[in-house]
XYZ file of C-alpha atoms in Angstrom:
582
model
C -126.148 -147.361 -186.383
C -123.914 -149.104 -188.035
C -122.385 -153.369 -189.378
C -119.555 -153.315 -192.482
C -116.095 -152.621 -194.556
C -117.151 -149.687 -195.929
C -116.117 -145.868 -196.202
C -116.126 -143.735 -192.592
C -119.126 -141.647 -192.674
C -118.863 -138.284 -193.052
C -120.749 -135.663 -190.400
C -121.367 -132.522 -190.262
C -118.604 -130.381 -188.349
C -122.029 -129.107 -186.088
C -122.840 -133.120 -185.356
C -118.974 -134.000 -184.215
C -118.450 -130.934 -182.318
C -121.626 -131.755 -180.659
C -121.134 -135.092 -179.664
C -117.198 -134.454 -178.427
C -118.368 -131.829 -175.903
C -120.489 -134.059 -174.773
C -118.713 -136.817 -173.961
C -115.912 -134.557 -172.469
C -118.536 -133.100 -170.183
C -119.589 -136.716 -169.073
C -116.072 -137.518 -168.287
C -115.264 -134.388 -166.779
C -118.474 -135.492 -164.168
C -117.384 -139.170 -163.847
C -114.352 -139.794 -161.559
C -111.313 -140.521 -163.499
C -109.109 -143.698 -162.759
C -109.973 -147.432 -162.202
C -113.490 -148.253 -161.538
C -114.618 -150.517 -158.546
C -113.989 -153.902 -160.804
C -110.460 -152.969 -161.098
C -111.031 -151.561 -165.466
C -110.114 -148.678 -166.875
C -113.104 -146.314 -167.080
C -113.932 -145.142 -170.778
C -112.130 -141.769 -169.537
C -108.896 -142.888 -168.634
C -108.820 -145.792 -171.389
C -107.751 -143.284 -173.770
C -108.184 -145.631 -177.631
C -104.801 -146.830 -178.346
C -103.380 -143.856 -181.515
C -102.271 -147.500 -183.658
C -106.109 -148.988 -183.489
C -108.101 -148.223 -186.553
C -110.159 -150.080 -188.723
C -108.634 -151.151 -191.652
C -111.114 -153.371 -193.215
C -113.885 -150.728 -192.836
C -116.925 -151.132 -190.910
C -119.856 -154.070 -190.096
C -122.307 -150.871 -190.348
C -121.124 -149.173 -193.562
C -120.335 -146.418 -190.814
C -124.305 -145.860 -190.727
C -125.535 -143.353 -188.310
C -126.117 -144.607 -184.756
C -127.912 -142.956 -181.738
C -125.842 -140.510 -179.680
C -127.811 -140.982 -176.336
C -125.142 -141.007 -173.463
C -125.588 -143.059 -170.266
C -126.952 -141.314 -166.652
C -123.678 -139.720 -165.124
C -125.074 -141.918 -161.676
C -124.258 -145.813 -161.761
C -126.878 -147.923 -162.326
C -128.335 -149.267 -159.415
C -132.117 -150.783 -159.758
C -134.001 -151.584 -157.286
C -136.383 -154.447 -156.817
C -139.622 -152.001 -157.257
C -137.950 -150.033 -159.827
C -140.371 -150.358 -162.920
C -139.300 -149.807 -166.405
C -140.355 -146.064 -167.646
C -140.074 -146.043 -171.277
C -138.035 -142.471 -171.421
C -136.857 -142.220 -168.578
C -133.489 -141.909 -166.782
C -131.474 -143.315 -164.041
C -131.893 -146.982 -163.139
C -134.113 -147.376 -166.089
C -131.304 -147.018 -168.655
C -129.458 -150.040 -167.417
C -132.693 -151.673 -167.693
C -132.542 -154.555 -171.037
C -135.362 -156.676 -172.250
C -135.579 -159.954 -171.506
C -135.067 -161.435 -174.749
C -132.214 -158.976 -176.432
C -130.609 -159.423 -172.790
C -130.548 -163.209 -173.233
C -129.293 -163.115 -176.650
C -126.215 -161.162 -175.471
C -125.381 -163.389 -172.782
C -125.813 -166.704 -175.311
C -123.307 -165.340 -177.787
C -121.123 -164.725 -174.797
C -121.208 -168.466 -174.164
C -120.902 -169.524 -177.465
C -117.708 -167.561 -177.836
C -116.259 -168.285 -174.930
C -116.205 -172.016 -176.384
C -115.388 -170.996 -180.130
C -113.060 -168.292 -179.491
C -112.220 -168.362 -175.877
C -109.141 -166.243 -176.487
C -111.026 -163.081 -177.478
C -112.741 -162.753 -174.178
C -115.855 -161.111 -175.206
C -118.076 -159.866 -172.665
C -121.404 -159.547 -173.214
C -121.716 -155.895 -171.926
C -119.983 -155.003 -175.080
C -122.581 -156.461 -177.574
C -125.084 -154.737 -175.021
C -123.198 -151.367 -175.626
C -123.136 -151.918 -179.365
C -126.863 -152.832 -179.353
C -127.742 -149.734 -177.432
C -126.100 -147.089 -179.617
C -127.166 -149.230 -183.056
C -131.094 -150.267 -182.218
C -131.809 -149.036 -178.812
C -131.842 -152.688 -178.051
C -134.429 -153.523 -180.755
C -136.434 -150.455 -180.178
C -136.483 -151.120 -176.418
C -137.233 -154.682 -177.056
C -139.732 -154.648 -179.691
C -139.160 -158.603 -180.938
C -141.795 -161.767 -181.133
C -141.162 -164.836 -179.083
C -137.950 -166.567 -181.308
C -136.172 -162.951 -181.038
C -136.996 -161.343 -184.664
C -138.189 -157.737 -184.713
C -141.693 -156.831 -185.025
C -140.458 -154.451 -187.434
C -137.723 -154.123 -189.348
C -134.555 -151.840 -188.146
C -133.313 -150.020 -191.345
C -130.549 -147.480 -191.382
C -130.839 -144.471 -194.436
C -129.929 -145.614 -197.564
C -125.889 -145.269 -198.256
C -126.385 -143.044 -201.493
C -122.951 -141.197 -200.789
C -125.816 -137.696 -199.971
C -124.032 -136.825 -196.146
C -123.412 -140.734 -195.877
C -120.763 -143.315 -196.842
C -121.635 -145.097 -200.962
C -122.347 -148.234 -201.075
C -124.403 -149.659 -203.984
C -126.927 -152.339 -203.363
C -124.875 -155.960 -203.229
C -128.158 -158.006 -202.179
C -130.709 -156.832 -204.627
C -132.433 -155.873 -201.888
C -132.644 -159.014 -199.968
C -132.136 -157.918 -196.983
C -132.713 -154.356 -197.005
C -135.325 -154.288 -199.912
C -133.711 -151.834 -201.770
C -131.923 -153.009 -205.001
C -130.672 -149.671 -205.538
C -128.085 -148.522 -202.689
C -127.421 -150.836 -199.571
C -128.901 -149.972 -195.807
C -127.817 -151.519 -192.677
C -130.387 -153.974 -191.291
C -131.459 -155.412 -187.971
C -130.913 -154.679 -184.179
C -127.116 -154.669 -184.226
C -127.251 -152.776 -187.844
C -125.009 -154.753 -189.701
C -124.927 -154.027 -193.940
C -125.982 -156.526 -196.392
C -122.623 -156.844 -198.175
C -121.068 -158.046 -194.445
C -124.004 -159.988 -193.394
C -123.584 -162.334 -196.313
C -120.368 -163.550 -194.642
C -120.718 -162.552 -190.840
C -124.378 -163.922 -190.585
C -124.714 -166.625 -187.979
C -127.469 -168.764 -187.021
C -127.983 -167.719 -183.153
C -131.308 -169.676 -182.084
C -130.724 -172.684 -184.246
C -133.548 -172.775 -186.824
C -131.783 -173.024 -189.924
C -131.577 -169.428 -190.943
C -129.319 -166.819 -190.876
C -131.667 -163.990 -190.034
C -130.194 -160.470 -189.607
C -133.123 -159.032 -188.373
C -133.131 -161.698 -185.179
C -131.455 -160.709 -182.021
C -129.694 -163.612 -181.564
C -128.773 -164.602 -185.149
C -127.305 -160.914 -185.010
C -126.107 -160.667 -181.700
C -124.217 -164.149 -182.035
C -122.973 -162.363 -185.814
C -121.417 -159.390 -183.690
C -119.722 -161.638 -181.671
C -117.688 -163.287 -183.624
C -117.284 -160.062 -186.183
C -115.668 -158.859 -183.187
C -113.341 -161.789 -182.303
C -111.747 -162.126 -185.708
C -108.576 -161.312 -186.415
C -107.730 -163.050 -183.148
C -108.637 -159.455 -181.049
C -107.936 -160.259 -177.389
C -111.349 -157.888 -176.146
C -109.522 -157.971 -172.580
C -106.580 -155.607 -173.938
C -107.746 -152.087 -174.859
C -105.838 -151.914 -177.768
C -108.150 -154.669 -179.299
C -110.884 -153.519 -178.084
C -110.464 -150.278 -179.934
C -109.682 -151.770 -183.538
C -112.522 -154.185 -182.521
C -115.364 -151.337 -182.092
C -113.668 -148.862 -184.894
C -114.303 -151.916 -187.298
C -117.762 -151.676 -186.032
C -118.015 -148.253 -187.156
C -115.061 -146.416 -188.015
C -115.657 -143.040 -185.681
C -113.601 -142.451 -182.781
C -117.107 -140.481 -181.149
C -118.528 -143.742 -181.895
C -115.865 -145.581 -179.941
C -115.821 -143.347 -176.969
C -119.574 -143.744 -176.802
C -119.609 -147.441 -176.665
C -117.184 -147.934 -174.443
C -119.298 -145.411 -172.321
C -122.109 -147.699 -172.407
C -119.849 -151.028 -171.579
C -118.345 -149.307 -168.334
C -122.210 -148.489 -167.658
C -123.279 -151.801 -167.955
C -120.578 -153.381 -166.552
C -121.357 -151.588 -163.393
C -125.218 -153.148 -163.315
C -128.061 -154.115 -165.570
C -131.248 -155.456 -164.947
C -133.679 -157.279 -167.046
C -137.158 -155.882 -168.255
C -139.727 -156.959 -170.073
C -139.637 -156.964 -173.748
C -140.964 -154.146 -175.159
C -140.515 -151.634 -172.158
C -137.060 -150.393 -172.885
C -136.059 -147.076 -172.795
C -135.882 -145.436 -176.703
C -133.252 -143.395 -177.490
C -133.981 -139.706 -179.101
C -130.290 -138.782 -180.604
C -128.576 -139.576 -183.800
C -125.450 -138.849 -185.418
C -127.034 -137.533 -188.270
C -129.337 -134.851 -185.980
C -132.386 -136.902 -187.065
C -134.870 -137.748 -183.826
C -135.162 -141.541 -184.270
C -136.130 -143.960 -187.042
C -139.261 -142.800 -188.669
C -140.578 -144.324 -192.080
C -142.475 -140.775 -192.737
C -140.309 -138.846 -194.963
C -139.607 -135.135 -193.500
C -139.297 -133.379 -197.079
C -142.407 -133.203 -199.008
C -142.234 -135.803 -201.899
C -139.093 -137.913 -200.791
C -139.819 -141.221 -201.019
C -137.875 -143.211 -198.095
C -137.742 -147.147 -197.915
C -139.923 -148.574 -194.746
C -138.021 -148.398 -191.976
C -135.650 -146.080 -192.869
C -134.235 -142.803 -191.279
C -134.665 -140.317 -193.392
C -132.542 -136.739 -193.296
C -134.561 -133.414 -192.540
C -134.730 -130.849 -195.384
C -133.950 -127.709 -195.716
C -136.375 -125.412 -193.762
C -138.320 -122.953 -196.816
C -137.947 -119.192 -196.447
C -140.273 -117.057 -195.470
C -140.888 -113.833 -197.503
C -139.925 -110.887 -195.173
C -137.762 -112.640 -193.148
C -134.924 -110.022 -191.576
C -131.826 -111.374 -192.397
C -128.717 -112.040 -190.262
C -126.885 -108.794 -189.111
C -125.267 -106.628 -191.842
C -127.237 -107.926 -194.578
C -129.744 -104.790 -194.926
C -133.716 -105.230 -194.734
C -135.648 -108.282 -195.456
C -134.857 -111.271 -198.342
C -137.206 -111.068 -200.997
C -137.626 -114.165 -203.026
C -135.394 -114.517 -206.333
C -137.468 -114.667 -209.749
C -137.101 -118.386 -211.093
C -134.069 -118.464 -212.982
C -135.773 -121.249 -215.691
C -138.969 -120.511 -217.553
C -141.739 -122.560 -216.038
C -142.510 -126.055 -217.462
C -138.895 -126.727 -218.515
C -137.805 -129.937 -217.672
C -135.536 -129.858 -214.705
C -131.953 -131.860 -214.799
C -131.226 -135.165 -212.623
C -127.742 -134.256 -210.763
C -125.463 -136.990 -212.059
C -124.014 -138.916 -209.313
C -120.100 -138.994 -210.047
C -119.050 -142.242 -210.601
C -117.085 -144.431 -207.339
C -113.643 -146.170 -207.281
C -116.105 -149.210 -207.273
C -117.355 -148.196 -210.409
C -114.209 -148.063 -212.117
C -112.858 -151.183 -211.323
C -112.496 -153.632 -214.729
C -110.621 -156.185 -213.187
C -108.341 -157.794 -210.433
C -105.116 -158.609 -210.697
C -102.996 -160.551 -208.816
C -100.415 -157.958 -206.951
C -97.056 -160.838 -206.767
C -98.755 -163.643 -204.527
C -95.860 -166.230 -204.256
C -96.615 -169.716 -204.005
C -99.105 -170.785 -200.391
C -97.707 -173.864 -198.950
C -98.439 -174.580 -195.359
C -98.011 -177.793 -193.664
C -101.538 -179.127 -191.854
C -101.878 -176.740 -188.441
C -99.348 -174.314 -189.884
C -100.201 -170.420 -190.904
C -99.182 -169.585 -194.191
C -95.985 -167.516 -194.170
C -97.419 -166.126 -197.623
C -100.569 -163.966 -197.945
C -102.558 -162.967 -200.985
C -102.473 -159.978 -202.531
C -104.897 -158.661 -205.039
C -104.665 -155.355 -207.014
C -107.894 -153.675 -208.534
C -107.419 -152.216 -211.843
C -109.138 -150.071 -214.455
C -109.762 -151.177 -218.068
C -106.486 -148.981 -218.779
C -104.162 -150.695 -216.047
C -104.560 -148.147 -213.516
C -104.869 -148.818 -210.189
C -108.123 -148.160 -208.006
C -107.731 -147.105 -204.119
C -110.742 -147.366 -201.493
C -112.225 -150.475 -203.295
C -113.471 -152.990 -201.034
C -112.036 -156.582 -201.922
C -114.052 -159.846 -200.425
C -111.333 -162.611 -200.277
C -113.676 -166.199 -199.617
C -112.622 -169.970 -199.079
C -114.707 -171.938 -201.510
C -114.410 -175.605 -201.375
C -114.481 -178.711 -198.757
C -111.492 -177.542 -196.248
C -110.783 -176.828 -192.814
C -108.921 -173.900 -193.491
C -109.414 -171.092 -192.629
C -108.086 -167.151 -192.232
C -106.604 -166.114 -189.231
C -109.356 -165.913 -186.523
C -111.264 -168.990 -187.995
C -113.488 -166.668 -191.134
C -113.533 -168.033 -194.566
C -114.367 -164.470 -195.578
C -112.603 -161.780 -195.042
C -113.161 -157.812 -196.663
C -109.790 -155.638 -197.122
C -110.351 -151.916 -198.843
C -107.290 -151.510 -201.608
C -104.630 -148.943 -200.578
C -103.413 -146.065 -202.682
C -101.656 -148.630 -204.894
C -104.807 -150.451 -205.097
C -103.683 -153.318 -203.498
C -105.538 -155.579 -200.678
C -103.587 -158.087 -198.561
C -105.687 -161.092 -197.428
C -105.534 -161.900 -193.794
C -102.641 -164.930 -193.313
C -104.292 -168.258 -193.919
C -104.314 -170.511 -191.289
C -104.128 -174.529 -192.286
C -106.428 -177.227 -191.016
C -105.927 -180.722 -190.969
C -107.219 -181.549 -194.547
C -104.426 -181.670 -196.797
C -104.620 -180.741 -200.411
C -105.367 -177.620 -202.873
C -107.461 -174.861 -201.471
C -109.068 -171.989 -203.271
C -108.953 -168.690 -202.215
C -111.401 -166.022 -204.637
C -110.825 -162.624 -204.735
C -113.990 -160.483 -205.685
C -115.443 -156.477 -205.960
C -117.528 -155.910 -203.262
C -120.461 -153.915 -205.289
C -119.476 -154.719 -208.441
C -120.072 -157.278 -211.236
C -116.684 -158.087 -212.498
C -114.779 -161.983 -212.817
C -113.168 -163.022 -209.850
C -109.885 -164.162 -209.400
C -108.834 -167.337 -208.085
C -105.486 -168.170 -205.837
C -104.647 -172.107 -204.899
C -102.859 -172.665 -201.824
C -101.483 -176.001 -200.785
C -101.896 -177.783 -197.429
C -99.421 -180.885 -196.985
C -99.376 -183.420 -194.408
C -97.817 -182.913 -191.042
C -94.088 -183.579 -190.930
C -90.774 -184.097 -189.250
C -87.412 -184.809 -190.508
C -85.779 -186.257 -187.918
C -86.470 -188.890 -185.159
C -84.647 -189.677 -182.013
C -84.901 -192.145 -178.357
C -85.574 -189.970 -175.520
C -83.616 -192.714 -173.473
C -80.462 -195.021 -174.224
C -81.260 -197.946 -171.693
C -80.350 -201.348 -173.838
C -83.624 -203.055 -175.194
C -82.887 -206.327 -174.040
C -85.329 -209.498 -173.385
C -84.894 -213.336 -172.779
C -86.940 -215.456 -175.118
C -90.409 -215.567 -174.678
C -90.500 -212.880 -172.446
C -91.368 -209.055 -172.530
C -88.887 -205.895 -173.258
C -88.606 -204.226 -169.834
C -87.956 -200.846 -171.320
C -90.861 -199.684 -173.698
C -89.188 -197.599 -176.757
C -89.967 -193.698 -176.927
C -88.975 -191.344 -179.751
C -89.038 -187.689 -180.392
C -89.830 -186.048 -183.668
C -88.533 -182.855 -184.960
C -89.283 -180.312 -188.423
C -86.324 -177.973 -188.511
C -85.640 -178.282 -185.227
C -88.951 -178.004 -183.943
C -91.614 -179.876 -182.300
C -93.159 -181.767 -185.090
C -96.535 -183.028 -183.472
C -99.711 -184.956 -184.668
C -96.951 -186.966 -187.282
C -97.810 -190.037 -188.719
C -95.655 -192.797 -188.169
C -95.740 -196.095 -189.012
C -93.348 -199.007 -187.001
C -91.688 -202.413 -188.233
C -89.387 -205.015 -187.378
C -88.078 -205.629 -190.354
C -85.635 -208.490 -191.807
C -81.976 -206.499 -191.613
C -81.205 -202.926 -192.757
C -81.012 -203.786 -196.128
C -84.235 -205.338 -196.385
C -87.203 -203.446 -194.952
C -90.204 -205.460 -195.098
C -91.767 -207.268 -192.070
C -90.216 -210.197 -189.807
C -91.435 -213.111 -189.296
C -89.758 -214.150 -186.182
C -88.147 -211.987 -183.381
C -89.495 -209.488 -181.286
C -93.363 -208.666 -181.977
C -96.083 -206.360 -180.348
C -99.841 -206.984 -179.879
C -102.924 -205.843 -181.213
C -106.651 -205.442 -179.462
C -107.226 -208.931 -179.721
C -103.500 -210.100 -178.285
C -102.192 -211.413 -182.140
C -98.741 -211.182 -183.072
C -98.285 -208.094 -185.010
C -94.815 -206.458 -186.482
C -95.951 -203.732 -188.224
C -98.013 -200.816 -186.603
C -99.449 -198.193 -189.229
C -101.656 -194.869 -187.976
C -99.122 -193.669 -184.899
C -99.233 -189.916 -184.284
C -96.508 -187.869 -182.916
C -98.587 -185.899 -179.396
C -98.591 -182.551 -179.014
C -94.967 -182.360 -177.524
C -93.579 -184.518 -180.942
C -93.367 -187.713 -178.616
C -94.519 -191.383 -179.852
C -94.320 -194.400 -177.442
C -94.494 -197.366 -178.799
C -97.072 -200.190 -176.939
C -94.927 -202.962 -175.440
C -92.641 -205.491 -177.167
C -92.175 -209.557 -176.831
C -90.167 -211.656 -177.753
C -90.618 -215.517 -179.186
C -88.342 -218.228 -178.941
C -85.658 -216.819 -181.520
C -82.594 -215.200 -180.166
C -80.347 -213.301 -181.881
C -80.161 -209.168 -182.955
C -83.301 -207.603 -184.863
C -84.245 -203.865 -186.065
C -87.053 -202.034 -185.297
C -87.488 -199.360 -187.901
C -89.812 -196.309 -187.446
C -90.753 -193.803 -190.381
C -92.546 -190.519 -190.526
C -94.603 -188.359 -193.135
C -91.847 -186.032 -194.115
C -88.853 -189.217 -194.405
C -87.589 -188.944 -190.750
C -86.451 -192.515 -190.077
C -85.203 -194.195 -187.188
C -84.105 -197.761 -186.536
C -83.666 -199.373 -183.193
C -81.725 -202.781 -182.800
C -83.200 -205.014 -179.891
C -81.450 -207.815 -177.716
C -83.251 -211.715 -177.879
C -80.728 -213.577 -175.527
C -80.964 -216.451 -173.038
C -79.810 -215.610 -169.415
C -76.117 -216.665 -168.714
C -75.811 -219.086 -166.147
C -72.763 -219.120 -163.967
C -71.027 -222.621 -164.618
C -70.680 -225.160 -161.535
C -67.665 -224.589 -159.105
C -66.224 -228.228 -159.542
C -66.224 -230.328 -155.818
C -62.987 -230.530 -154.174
C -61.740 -234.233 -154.607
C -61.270 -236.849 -151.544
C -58.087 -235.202 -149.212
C -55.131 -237.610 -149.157
């Protein structure tokens, strides 16, 4: 299973070996190329050797089911019931509500993020090889599971560390964290990826559509284009940082893409194969004594031996059991868990963030960097650093999250995502923090200014010319500029104003009209459009002739001044009468 920035889990050599036979014997069976709907099949889209995961994993790489789709297409037919087990046209069968969740989020994103293209055969996939689809569909009317969905606890014993960050929440465990819900994500991520996917209020990981609508856009960030298969590999990895984990999902997207039907909920097919050779979620623990939080998967122990058992080859006779090697009744020892980088860490420091200025719509040109650091200076790799946007703003990180998670490299420095400015200008806060660990965080301010342009120029050079009382034929029509770029959405502000060296308002000349037809000669609140072009509304003209400026100013100092014509027609004199002829 798997939802989080976290450490790649580690198998067993047996458990990979396993899994990568299998999926080359399913592609070896499928026919290689370009399916029907033009797509790369999961065989030939080999993942691109640049995608990884950078920021970890939603899942804390949590184990996931290993089930691989029929080798023959789905194709239901109308009588086709759901068989809970079963095979064939079954497996593309998906109940009702997880079904309807997927195709929701779809929506949603396709409106919020319609540049990442997510299809909801992808969140179908993911759901499939995390929960089965909610245990084949096990969920009350609003979507939330009848039970909850709990990976094993991430205890660092044959799975990735993480220490509990919820205090047990979400997971109810306060001692290690475990991935939760139908699409599995961990506590530690769901506190900034949660969504709220059926609109009651709450942010519910163990809802289908809160967690479905949650995957979505954890896959969109980052501004991943899901139609190019380079994104769609770093998109999955940062699911769950396996490569068998991204070769089985994008099995189960080309499978679905191909046909699904919808069942009831409750009658899905359960899968039987994990990553971590368990058989399935079970909350009874398989070693006698283990305790194992509800919900849970727990990991088979070691099979006892037998007395008299032959041995392997070569080893001579039967074993025959060792004598204790401690008296009886002596107190055994707790194995001391070594301590993580996470552990370690004493502080953050900041790692040479210049100063963050961005102009409102801008990115940043500047990122943050943060460095974790023992109590002696040094520096701590494979720490997982939460960078959040506190505060009343618009702006965001790239991909439109005000959280994003970046592990520390071998320097022990994490780089933010770039910061992408909104339209609300000020100071912003940006706060670095450990995730799974209790120490100050550490604040950066970045700066959003107002949208600006430093120069102004007409579009056209036809005189601007009018007979009293009349109107200006030729409306006036500037272009704004910020280092020789578009500069759009600029304010502006426009004034006829007495003579060049005296800018305040006219009170005769050449005026414009407001809403209600009044003389006006000053507008305030113009905006530069999208291509950097203001027109100004029409001009008139009273009863005053003579030469007046029309001055126009932008946020940023750009200024501009027009000089417009008040003149009376000439009138061609009189040709005189020829006199009486002699």
């Amino acid at each position: 299973m798997a939802a989080q920035f976290g450490r790649r889990l580690r198998k067993g050599a047996a458990t990979t070996a396993v899994a990568a036979v299998a999926v080359a014997a399913l592609s070896a069976s499928q026919a290689p190329g370009v399916n029907d709907h033009g797509r790369q099949t999961a065989a030939d889209a080999t993942p691109s050797p640049e995608a990884s995961a950078s920021d970890g994993s939603a899942t804390g790489n949590s184990p996931y089911y290993t089930d691989l789709p029929p080798l023959k297409s789905p194709n239901p037919s109308p009588s086709t019931g759901p068989a809970p087990g079963g095979t064939g046209a079954t497996e593309s069968g998906i109940p009702a509500t997880v079904l309807d969740a997927y195709k929701k989020a779809e929506t949603t994103l396709r409106e919020a993020k319609p540049g990442c293209n997510l299809p909801w055969q992808l969140l179908a996939a993911i759901g499939r090889v995390e929960s089965g689809q909610a245990r084949g569909g096990r969920v009350d009317a609003d979507g939330t599971t009848i039970k909850k969905i709990l990976g094993p606890q991430l205890d660092g014993n044959g799975f990735a560390l993480i220490k509990d960050t919820d205090d047990g929440a979400y997971d109810g465990n306060s001692s290690y964290d475990q991935a939760v819900g139908p699409m599995q994500f961990i506590p530690s991520t769901w506190a900034w990826a949660g969504r709220d996917g059926n609109g009651d209020g709450k942010k519910d990981p163990n809802n289908i559509y809160d967690a479905a609508l949650a995957a979505g856009h954890y896959l969109c960030r980052n501004d991943w284009d899901l139609s190019q298969q380079g994104d769609l590999d770093r998109a999955i990895l940062s699911y769950n940082n396996s490569r068998d984990y991204l070769n089985l999902v994008m099995r189960w997207l080309e499978y679905y893409r191909k046909g699904a039907h919808e069942v009831p909920d409750g009658t899905g097919t359960l899968p039987g194969n994990r990553s971590d050779d368990g058989a399935g979620a079970s909350p009874t623990p398989t070693v006698p004594g283990a305790t194992t939080p509800a919900g849970s998967t727990p990991r088979p122990g070691p099979k006892p031996e037998k007395p008299g058992t032959p041995q392997k080859p070569g080893g001579g006779g039967t074993t025959t059991p060792k004598p204790p090697t401690t008296p009886p009744g002596t107190p055994s020892t707790p194995p001391t868990t070594p301590p993580t980088p996470t552990d370690t860490v004493d502080h953050l420091e900041d790692a040479g963030t210049a100063k963050l200025t961005a102009m409102a719509g801008d990115a940043f040109g500047r990122r943050i960097s943060t460095r974790a650091e023992t109590e002696a200076g040094k520096a701590v790799a494979k720490v997982r650093v939460r960078f959040t946007i506190v505060g009343d703003t618009d702006t965001t990180f790239t991909g439109g999250e005000d959280v994003a998670t970046v592990a520390t490299n071998s320097s022990g420095v994490a780089v933010a995502p770039a910061l992408q400015a909104g339209e609300k200008t000020g100071t912003v806060t940006v706060r670095a923090t450990v995730v799974g660990r209790a120490v100050p965080g550490l604040d950066y301010k970045a700066t959003v200014t107002e949208r600006a342009a430093d120069a102004l120029a007409r579009t056209g050079d036809a005189a601007l010319t009018c007979a009293p009382g009349g109107t200006f034929a030729n409306q006036v029509e500037l272009k704004a500029t910020y280092q020789g770029a578009v500069a759009d959405g600029v304010a502006a502000t426009a004034t006829l104003i007495k003579s060049a060296d005296d800018p305040t308002a006219t009170d005769k000349g050449p005026y414009f009209k407001d809403a209600d037809g009044k003389t006006v000669r000053t507008l305030t609140g113009l905006k530069t459009d999208a291509k950097g072009l203001l027109k100004l509304p029409k001009l008139y003209a009273d009863d005053t002739t003579g030469t007046f400026l029309l001055r126009v100013t932008t946020a940023g100092g750009a200024t501009l001044t027009v000089e417009l014509t008040v003149a009376a027609a000439e009138t061609s004199s009189p040709t005189p009468s020829a006199g009486p002829s002699a």
